[in-house]
Coordinates of C-alpha atoms and ligand atoms in Angstrom, one line a residue:
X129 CA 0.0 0.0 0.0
X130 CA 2.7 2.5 0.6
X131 CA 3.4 2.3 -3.4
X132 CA 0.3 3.3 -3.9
X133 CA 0.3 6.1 -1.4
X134 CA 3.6 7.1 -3.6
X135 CA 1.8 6.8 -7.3
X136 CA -1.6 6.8 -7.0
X137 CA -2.4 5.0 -9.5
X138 CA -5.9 3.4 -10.1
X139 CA -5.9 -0.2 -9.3
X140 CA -5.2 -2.6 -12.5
X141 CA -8.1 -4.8 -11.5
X142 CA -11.2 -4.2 -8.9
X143 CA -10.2 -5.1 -5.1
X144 CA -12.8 -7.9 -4.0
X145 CA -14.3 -8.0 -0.7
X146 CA -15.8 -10.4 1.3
X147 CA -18.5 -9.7 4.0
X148 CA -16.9 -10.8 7.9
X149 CA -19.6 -12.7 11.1
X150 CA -18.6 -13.5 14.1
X151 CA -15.1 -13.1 13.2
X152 CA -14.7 -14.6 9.8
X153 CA -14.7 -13.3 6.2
X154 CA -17.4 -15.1 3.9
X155 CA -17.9 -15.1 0.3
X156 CA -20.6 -13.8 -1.2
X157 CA -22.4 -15.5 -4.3
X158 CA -23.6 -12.7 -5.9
X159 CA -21.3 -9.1 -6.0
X160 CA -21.6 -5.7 -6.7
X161 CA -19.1 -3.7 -8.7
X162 CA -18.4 0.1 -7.7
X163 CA -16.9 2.5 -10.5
X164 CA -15.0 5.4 -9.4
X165 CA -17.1 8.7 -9.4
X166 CA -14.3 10.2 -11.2
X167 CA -12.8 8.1 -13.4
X168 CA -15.3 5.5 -14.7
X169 CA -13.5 2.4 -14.1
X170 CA -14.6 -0.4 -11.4
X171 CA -12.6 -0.1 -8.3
X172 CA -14.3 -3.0 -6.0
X173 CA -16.6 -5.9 -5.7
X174 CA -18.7 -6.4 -2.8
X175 CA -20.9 -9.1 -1.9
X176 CA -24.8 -8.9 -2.1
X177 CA -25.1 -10.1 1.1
X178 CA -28.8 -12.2 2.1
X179 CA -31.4 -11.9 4.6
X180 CA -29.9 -15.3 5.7
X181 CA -26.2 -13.6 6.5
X182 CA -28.1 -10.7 8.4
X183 CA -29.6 -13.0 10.2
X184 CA -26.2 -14.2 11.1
X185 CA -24.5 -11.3 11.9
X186 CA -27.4 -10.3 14.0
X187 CA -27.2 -14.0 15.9
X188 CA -23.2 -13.7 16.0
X189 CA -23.9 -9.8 17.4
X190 CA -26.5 -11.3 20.1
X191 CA -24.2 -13.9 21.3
X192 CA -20.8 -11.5 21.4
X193 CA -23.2 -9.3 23.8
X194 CA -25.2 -12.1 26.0
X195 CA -21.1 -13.9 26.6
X196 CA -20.3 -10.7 28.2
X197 CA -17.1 -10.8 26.2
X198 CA -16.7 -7.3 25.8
X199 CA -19.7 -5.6 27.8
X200 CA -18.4 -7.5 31.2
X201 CA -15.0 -5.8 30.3
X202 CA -13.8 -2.8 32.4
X203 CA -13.8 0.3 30.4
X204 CA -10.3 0.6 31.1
X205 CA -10.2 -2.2 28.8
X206 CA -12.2 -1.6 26.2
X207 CA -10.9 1.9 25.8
X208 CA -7.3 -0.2 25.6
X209 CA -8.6 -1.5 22.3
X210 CA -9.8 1.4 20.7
X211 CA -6.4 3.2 21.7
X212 CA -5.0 0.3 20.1
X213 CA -7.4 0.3 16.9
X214 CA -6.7 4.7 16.7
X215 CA -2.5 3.3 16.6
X216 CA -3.3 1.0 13.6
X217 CA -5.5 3.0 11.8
X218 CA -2.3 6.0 12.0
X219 CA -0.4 3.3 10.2
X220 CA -2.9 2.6 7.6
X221 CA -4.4 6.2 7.1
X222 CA -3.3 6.6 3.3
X223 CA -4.8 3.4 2.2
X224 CA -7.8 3.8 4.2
X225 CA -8.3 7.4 2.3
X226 CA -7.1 5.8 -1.0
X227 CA -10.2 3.4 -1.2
X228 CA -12.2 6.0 0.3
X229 CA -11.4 8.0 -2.8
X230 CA -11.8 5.7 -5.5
X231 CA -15.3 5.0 -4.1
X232 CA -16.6 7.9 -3.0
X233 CA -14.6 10.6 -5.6
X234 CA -13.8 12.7 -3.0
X235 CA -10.4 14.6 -3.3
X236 CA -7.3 12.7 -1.5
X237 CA -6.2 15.3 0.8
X238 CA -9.5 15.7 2.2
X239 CA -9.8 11.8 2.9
X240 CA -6.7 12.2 4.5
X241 CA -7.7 14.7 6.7
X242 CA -11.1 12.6 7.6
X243 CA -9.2 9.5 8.9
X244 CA -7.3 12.0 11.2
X245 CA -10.7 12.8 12.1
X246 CA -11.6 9.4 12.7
X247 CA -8.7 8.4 14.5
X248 CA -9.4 11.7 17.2
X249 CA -12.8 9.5 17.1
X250 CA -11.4 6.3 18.6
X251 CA -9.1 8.2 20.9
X252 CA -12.5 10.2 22.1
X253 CA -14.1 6.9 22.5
X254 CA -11.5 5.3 24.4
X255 CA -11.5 8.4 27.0
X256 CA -15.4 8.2 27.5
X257 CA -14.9 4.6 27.9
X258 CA -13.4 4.9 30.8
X259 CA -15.1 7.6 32.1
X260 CA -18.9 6.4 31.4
X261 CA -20.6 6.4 34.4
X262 CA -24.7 6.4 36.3
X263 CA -25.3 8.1 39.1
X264 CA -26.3 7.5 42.9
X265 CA -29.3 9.2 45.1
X266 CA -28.4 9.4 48.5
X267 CA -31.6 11.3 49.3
X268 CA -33.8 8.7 49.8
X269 CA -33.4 8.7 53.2
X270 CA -31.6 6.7 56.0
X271 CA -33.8 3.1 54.6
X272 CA -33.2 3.1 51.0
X273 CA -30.2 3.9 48.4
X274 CA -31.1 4.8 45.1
X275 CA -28.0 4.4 42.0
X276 CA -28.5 4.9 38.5
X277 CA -26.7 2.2 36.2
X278 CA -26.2 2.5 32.7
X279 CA -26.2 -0.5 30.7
X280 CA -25.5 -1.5 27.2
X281 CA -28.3 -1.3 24.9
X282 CA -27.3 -4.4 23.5
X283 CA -27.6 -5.6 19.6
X284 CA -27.1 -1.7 17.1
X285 CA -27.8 -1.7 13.7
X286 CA -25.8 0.9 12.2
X287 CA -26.8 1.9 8.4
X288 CA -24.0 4.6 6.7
X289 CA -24.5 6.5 3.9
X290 CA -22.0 6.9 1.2
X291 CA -21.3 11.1 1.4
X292 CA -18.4 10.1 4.3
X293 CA -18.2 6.2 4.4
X294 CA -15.2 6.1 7.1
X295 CA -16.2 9.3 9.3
X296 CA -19.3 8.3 9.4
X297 CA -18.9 5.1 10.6
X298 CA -16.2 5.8 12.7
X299 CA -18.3 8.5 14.7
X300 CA -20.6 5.9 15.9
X301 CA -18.6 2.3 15.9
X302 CA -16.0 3.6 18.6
X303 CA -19.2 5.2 20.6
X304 CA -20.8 2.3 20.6
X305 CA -18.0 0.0 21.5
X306 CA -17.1 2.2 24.3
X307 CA -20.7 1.6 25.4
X308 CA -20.4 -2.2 25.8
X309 CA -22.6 -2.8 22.8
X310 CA -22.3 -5.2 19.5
X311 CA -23.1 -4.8 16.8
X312 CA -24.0 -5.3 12.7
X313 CA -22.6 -2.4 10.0
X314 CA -24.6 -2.1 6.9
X315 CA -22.8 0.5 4.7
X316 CA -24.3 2.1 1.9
X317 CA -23.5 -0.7 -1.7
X318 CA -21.6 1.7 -3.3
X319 CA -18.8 2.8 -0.6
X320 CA -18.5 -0.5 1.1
X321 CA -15.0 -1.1 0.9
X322 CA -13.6 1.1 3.8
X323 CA -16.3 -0.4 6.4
X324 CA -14.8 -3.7 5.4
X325 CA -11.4 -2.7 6.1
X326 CA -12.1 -1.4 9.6
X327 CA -13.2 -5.2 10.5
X328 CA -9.6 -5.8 10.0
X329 CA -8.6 -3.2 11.8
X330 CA -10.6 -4.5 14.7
X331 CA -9.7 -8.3 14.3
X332 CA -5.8 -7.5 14.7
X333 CA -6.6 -5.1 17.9
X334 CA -8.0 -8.3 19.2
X335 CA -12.0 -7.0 19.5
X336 CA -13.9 -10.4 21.0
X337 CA -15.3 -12.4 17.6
X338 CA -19.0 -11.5 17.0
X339 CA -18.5 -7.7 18.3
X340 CA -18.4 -6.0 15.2
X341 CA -20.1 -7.6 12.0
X342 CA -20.5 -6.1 8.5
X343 CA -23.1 -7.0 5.8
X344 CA -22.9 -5.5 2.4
X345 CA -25.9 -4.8 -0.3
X346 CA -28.7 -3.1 -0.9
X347 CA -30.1 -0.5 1.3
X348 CA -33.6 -1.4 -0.4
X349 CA -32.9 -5.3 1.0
X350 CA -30.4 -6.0 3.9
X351 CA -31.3 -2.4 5.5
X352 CA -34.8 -2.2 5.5
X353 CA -34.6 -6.2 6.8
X354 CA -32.0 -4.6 9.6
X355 CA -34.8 -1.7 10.5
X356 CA -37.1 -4.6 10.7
X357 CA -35.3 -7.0 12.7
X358 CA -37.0 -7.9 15.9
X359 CA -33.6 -9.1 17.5
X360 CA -31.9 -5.1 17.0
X361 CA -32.4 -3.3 19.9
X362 CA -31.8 0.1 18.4
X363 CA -30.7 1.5 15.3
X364 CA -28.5 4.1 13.8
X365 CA -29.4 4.9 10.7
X366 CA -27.8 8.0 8.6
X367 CA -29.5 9.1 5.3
X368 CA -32.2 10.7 3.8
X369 CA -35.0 12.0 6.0
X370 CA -37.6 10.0 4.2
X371 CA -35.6 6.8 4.6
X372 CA -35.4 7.6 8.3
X373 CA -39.4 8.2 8.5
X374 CA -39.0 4.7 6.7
X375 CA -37.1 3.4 9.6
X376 CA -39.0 5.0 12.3
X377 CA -42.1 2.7 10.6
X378 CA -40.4 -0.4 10.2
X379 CA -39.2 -0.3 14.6
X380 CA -42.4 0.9 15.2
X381 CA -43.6 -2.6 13.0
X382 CA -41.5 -4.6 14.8
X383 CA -39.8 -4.5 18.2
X384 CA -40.0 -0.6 19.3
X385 CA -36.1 -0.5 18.6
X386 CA -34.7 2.7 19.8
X387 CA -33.7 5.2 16.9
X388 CA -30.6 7.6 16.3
X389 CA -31.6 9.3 13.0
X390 CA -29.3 11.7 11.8
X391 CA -31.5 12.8 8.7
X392 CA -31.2 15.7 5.8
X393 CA -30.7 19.3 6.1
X394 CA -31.0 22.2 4.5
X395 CA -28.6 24.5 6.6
X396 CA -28.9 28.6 6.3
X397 CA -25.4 30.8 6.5
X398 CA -26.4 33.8 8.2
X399 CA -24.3 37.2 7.0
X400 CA -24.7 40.5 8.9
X401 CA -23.5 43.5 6.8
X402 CA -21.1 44.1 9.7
X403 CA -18.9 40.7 9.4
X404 CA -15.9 40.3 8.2
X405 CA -17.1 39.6 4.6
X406 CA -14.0 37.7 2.9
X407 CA -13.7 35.0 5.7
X408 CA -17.8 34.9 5.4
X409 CA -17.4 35.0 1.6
X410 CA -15.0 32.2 1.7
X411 CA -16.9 30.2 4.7
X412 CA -20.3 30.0 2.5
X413 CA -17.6 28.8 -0.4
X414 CA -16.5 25.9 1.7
X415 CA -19.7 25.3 3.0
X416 CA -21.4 24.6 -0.3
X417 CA -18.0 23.1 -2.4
X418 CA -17.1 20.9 0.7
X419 CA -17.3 16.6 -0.3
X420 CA -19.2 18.4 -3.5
X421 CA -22.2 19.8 -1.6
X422 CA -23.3 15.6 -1.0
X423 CA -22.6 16.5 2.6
X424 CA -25.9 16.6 5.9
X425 CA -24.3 20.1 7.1
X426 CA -23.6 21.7 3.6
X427 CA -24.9 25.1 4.0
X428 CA -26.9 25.3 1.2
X429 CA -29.2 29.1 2.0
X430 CA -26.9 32.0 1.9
X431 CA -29.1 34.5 4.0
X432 CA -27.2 37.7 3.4
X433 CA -28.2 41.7 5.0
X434 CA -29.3 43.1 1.8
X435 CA -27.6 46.6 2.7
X436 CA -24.1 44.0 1.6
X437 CA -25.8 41.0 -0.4
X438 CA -24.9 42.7 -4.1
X439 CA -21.0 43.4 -2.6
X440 CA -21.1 39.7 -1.1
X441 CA -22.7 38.2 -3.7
X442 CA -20.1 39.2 -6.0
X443 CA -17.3 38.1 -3.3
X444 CA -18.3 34.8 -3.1
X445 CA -18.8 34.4 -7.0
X446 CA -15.3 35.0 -7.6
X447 CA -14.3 32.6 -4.7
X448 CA -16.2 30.1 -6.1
X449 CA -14.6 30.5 -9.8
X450 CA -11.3 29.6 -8.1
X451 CA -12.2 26.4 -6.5
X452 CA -9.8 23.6 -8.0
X453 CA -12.3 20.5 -9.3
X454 CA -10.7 17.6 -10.9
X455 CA -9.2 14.3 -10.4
X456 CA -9.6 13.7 -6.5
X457 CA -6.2 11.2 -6.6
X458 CA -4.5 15.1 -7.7
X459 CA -3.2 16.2 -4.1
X460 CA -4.1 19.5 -4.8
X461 CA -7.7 18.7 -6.0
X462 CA -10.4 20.8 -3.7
X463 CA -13.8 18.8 -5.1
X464 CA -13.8 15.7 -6.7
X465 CA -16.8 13.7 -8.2
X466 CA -20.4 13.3 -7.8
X467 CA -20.7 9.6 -6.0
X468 CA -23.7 8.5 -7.8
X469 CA -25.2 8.5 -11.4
X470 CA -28.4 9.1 -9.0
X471 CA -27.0 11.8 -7.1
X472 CA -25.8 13.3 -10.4
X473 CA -29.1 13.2 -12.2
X474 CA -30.8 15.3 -8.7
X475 CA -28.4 17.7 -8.8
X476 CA -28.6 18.8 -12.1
X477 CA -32.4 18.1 -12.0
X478 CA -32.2 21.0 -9.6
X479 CA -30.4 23.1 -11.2
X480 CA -32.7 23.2 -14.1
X481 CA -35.6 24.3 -11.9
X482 CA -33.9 26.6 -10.4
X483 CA -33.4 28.0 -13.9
X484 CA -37.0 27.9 -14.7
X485 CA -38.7 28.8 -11.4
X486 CA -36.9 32.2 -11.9
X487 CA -34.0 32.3 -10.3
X488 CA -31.0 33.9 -11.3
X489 CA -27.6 31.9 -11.8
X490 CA -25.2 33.7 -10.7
X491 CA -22.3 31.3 -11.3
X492 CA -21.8 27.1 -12.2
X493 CA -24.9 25.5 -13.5
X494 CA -23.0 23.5 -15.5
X495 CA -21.8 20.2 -16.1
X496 CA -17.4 20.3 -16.3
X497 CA -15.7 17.5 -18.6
X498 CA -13.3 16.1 -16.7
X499 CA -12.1 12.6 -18.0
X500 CA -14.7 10.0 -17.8
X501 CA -16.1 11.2 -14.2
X502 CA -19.2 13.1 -12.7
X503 CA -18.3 16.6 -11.9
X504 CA -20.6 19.8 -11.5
X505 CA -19.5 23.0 -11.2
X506 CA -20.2 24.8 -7.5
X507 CA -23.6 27.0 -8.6
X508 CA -25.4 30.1 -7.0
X509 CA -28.5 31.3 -7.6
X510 CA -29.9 34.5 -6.2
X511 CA -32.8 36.0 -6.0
X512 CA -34.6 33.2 -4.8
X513 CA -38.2 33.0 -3.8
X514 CA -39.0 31.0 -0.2
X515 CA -41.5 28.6 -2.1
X516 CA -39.0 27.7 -4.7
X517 CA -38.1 24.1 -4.5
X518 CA -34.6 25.0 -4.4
X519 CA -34.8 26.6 -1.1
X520 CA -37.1 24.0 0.4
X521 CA -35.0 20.7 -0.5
X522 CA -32.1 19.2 0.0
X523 CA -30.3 18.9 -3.1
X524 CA -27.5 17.6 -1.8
X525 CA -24.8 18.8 -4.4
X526 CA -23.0 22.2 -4.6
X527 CA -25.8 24.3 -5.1
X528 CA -26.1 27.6 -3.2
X529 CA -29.6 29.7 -3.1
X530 CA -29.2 33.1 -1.8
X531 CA -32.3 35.4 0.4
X532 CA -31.9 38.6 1.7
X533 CA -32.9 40.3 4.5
X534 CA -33.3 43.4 6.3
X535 CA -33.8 42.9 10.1
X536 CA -32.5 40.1 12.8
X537 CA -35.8 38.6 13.3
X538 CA -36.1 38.4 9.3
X539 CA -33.0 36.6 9.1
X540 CA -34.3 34.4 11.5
X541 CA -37.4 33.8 10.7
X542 CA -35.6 32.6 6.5
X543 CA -33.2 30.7 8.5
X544 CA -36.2 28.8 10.5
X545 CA -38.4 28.5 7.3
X546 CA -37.7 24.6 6.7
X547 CA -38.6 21.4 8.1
X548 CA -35.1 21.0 8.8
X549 CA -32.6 22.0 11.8
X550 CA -29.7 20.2 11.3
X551 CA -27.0 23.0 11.2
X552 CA -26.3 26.7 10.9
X553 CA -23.6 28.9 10.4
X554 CA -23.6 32.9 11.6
X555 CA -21.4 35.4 10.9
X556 CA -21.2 38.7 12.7
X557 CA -18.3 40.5 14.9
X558 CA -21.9 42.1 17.1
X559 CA -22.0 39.8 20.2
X560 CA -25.5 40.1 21.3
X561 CA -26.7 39.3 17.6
X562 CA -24.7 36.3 17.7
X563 CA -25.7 34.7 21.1
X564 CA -30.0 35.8 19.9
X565 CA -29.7 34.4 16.8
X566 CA -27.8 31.3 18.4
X567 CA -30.9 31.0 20.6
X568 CA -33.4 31.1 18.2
X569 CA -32.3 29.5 15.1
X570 CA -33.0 25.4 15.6
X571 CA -30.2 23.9 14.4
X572 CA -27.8 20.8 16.1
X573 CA -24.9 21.9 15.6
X574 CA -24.2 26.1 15.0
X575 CA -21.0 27.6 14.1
X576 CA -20.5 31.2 15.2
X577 CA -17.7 33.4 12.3
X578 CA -16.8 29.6 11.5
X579 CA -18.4 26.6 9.0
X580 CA -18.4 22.8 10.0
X581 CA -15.7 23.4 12.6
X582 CA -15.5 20.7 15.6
X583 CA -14.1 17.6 16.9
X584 CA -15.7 14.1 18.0
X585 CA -15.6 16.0 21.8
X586 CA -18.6 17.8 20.5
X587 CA -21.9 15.8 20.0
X588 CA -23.6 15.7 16.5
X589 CA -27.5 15.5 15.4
X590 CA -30.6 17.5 14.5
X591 CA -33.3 19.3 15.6
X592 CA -36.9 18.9 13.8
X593 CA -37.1 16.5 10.6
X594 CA -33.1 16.3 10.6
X595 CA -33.4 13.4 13.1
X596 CA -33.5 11.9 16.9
X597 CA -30.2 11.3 19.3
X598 CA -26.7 12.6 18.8
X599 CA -23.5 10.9 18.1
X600 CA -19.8 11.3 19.5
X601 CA -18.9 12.3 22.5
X602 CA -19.8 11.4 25.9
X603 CA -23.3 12.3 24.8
X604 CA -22.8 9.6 21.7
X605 CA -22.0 6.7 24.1
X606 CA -24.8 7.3 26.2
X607 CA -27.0 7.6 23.5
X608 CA -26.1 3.9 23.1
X609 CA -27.2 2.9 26.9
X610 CA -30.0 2.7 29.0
X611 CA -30.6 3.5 32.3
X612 CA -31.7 1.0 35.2
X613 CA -32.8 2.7 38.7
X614 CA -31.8 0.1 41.7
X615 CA -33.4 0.9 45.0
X616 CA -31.7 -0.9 48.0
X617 CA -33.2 -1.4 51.3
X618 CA -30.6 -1.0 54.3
X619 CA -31.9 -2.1 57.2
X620 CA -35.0 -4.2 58.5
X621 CA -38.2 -4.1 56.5
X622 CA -40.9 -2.4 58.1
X623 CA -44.1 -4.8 57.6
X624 CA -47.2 -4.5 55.5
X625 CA -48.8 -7.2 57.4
X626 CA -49.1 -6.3 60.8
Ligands
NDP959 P1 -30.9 6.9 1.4 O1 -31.5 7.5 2.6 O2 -31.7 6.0 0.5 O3 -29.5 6.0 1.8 C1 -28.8 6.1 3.0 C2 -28.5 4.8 3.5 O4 -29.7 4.0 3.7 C3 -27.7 3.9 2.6 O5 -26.8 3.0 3.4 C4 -28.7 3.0 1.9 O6 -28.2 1.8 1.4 C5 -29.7 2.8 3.1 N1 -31.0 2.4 2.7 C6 -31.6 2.6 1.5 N2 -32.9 2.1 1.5 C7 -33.1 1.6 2.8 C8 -34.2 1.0 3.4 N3 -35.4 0.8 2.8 N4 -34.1 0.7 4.7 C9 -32.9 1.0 5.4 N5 -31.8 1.5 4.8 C10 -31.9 1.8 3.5 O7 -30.2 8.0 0.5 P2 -29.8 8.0 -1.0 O8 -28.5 7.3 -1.1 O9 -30.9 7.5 -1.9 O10 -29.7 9.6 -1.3 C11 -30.9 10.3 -1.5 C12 -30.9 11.6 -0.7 O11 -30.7 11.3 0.7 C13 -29.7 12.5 -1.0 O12 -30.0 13.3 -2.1 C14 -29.6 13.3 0.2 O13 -30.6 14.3 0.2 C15 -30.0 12.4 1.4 N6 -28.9 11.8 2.1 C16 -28.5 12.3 3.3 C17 -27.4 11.9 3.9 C18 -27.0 12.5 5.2 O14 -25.8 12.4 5.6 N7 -27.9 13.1 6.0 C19 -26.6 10.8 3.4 C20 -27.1 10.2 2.2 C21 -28.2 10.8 1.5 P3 -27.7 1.7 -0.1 O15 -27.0 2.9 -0.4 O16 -26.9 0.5 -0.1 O17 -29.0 1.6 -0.9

């Protein structure tokens, strides 16, 4: 692998992956072949896994967690292997991003940059580990002692998406093995590879057999079976938010299996005439370019004061003119490819509407030919009406629609216009405006004179339609417990029966 870090070439012939239960690899009979976004030749083959092998990943997972092999651990010692699992993942960072790229198309450097992300997430996990904890009432008075345990959920389904395979997962797997949990990893067909590689990862830390399983295929098959299975006693799932209303059925169907949803959004940057307007100008860049706009926290409404939206408007175009898109194995590559040929279609799909609902282009729209792969160029629109479906949706591509306003409780009441509240970026050197707005805007995760900055320390997930729970953390592994109140009698029982 280190050649490859060296050349970057694309592999001669398509890496083949097996699907791993309860500790072994297995074949499967019928595979799926991935292309790279960016260059149009298949990368991997991954196996169309059965109803039948989720079933036994589910039984392996059950098992692994009833043996006590890992839940009746200390979290001294579980947080020993994810130190452990952080260490090799260091050593194997550039392949890890390699495959990342070929499947996903994002740029190299960036991929790099996630798995330092999602080694800081193992290192997180191993801390809270240790440090997870219940609580005790001593108030009950001189008879009875109350404590609060917390106790492993048990059996998580975890379903990725394939916008960030590896950070993804790897803000929820270490969370959830710090928590004493097992569990069964569906990723998203077409960016399997990478979730496969972490069961290696995990295998040569020494994680107990049956801990950590993954199942590859279809979302339409082996996940919705997942958000049906009456043997998972909660699930994470990551996606769109009607798939996650589709979930919220399916547990409601079958065993009431607790839910983290972390679910669409449609994310306003907020820019007061009295900000610094380059950094804001080259924030809302970022925020829309970033893994091509196919990311849950893209800020995709640009809510600007109108007294600067012309001068900002015309900051940000030339910004986004100089944004470097091409072949994502190109170190100095910004944006990359488009993931999917679906993906693709919706983005440009929206980008016609845009066109003919009225709204005015400022810059992009367009397709860019670059080799054989899927690249769009980063697009504004301004001018755009609040009924328009490009400032309703979630496009989910690098598509920018810009509002104006004229007051703080219009900006407000723009940024709040949406069925989403997944994140929000503000920008504004006027203290109080920052700390109301921050109040009253409903977003998960906000970001004051900064875009999508953070660490797994800080807990991620949505308000409204954008989902249930947050992830990472301390808050992430307790999301993944449940809490048990013991009351203990000290002393002689005073009797009922006289
Ligand atoms: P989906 O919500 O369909 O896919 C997300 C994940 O769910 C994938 O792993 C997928 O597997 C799986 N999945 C698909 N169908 C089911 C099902 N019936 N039950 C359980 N799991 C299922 O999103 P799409 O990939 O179709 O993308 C559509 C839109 O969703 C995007 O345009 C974007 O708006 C939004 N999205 C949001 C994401 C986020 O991070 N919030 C991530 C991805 C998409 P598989 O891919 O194998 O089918």
């Amino acid at each position: 692998m280190d050649q490859i870090a060296r050349t970057l070439s694309l592999p001669e012939t398509p890496r083949e992956f097996g699907f791993f239960i309860d500790g072994e690899w297995r074949h499967g009979r019928e595979l799926a072949e991935q292309r790279s976004p960016a260059h149009g030749v298949p990368v991997t083959r991954v196996a169309r896994c059965t109803t039948d092998d989720l079933n036994d990943a589910v039984a392996a997972a059950r098992r692994a967690f009833e043996d006590r092999s890992w839940a009746g651990i200390s979290g001294g010692e579980r947080a020993g292997v994810l130190l452990r699992a952080a260490e090799i993942l260091r050593r194997r960072r550039d392949e890890v991003a390699y495959w990342e790229v070929l499947e996903n198309g994002k740029p190299i450097a960036q991929a790099r940059a996630e798995i330092e992300g999602c080694i800081a997430c193992f290192e997180t996990a191993a801390g809270a580990a240790r440090l997870l904890h219940g609580d005790s009432f001593n108030s009950l008075g001189d008879g009875l002692f109350g404590m609060v345990l917390r106790e492993p959920i048990g059996v998580v389904g975890l379903i990725t998406p394939w916008n960030f395979p590896f950070l993804i997962l790897c803000e929820r797997v270490p969370f959830i093995l710090a928590s004493g949990c097992t569990m069964v990893v569906k990723p998203s067909e077409v960016t399997s590879a990478t979730t496969l590689i972490l069961a290696e990862i995990l295998t040569e830390v020494g994680l107990p057999k049956g801990v950590y399983n993954v199942v590859t295929g279809p979302g339409r098959s082996v996940g919705q079976a997942m958000a049906e299975h009456a043997d998972i006693d909660m699930l994470s799932f990551t996606g769109s938010t009607g798939m996650g209303r589709s979930c919220v059925h399916a547990a409601a169907d079958s065993n009431f299996k607790k839910l983290g949803l972390e679910l669409g959004g449609k994310n306003p940057i907020i820019v007061f005439a009295d900000s610094d307007l380059e950094d804001a100008a080259d924030a809302a860049a970022f925020g829309i370019s970033f893994n091509t706009g196919q990311c849950c926290v893209s800020s995709s409404r640009l809510i600007v004061e109108a007294s600067v939206a012309d001068e900002f408007e015309r900051l940000l175009v030339e910004k986004m003119a100089r944004i470097r898109i091409g072949d994502p194995l190109d170190e100095a590559t910004q944006v990359g490819a488009i993931t999917t040929e679906a993906q693709n279609r919706t983005i440009l799909d929206y980008i016609a509407k845009g066109r003919d609902e009225g709204a005015r282009l400022l810059t992009g729209g367009e397709v860019l030919e670059i080799g054989a792969g899927r690249f769009i160029a980063p697009t504004l629109f301004s001018g755009v009406r609040r009924d328009m479906a490009i400032a309703r949706d979630e496009i989910f591509g690098p598509v920018l629609s810009s509002f104006r306003f004229e007051t703080v409780d219009e900006a407000i009441a723009i940024a709040n216009d949406t069925v989403y509240g997944l994140a929000a970026s503000l920008w504004t050197k006027d203290l109080d405006k920052a700390l109301v707005v921050t109040r009253r805007v409903s977003a998960g995760r906000f970001w004051v004179n900064t875009i999508m900055a953070g660490g797994p320390e800080m807990p991620l997930g949505g308000f409204k339609q954008s989902g249930w729970g947050r992830e990472a953390g301390v808050y992430g592994v307790e999301e993944y417990t449940q809490i048990k109140s013991v009351h203990v009698e000290i002393g002689k029982r005073k009797h009922w029966i006289g």
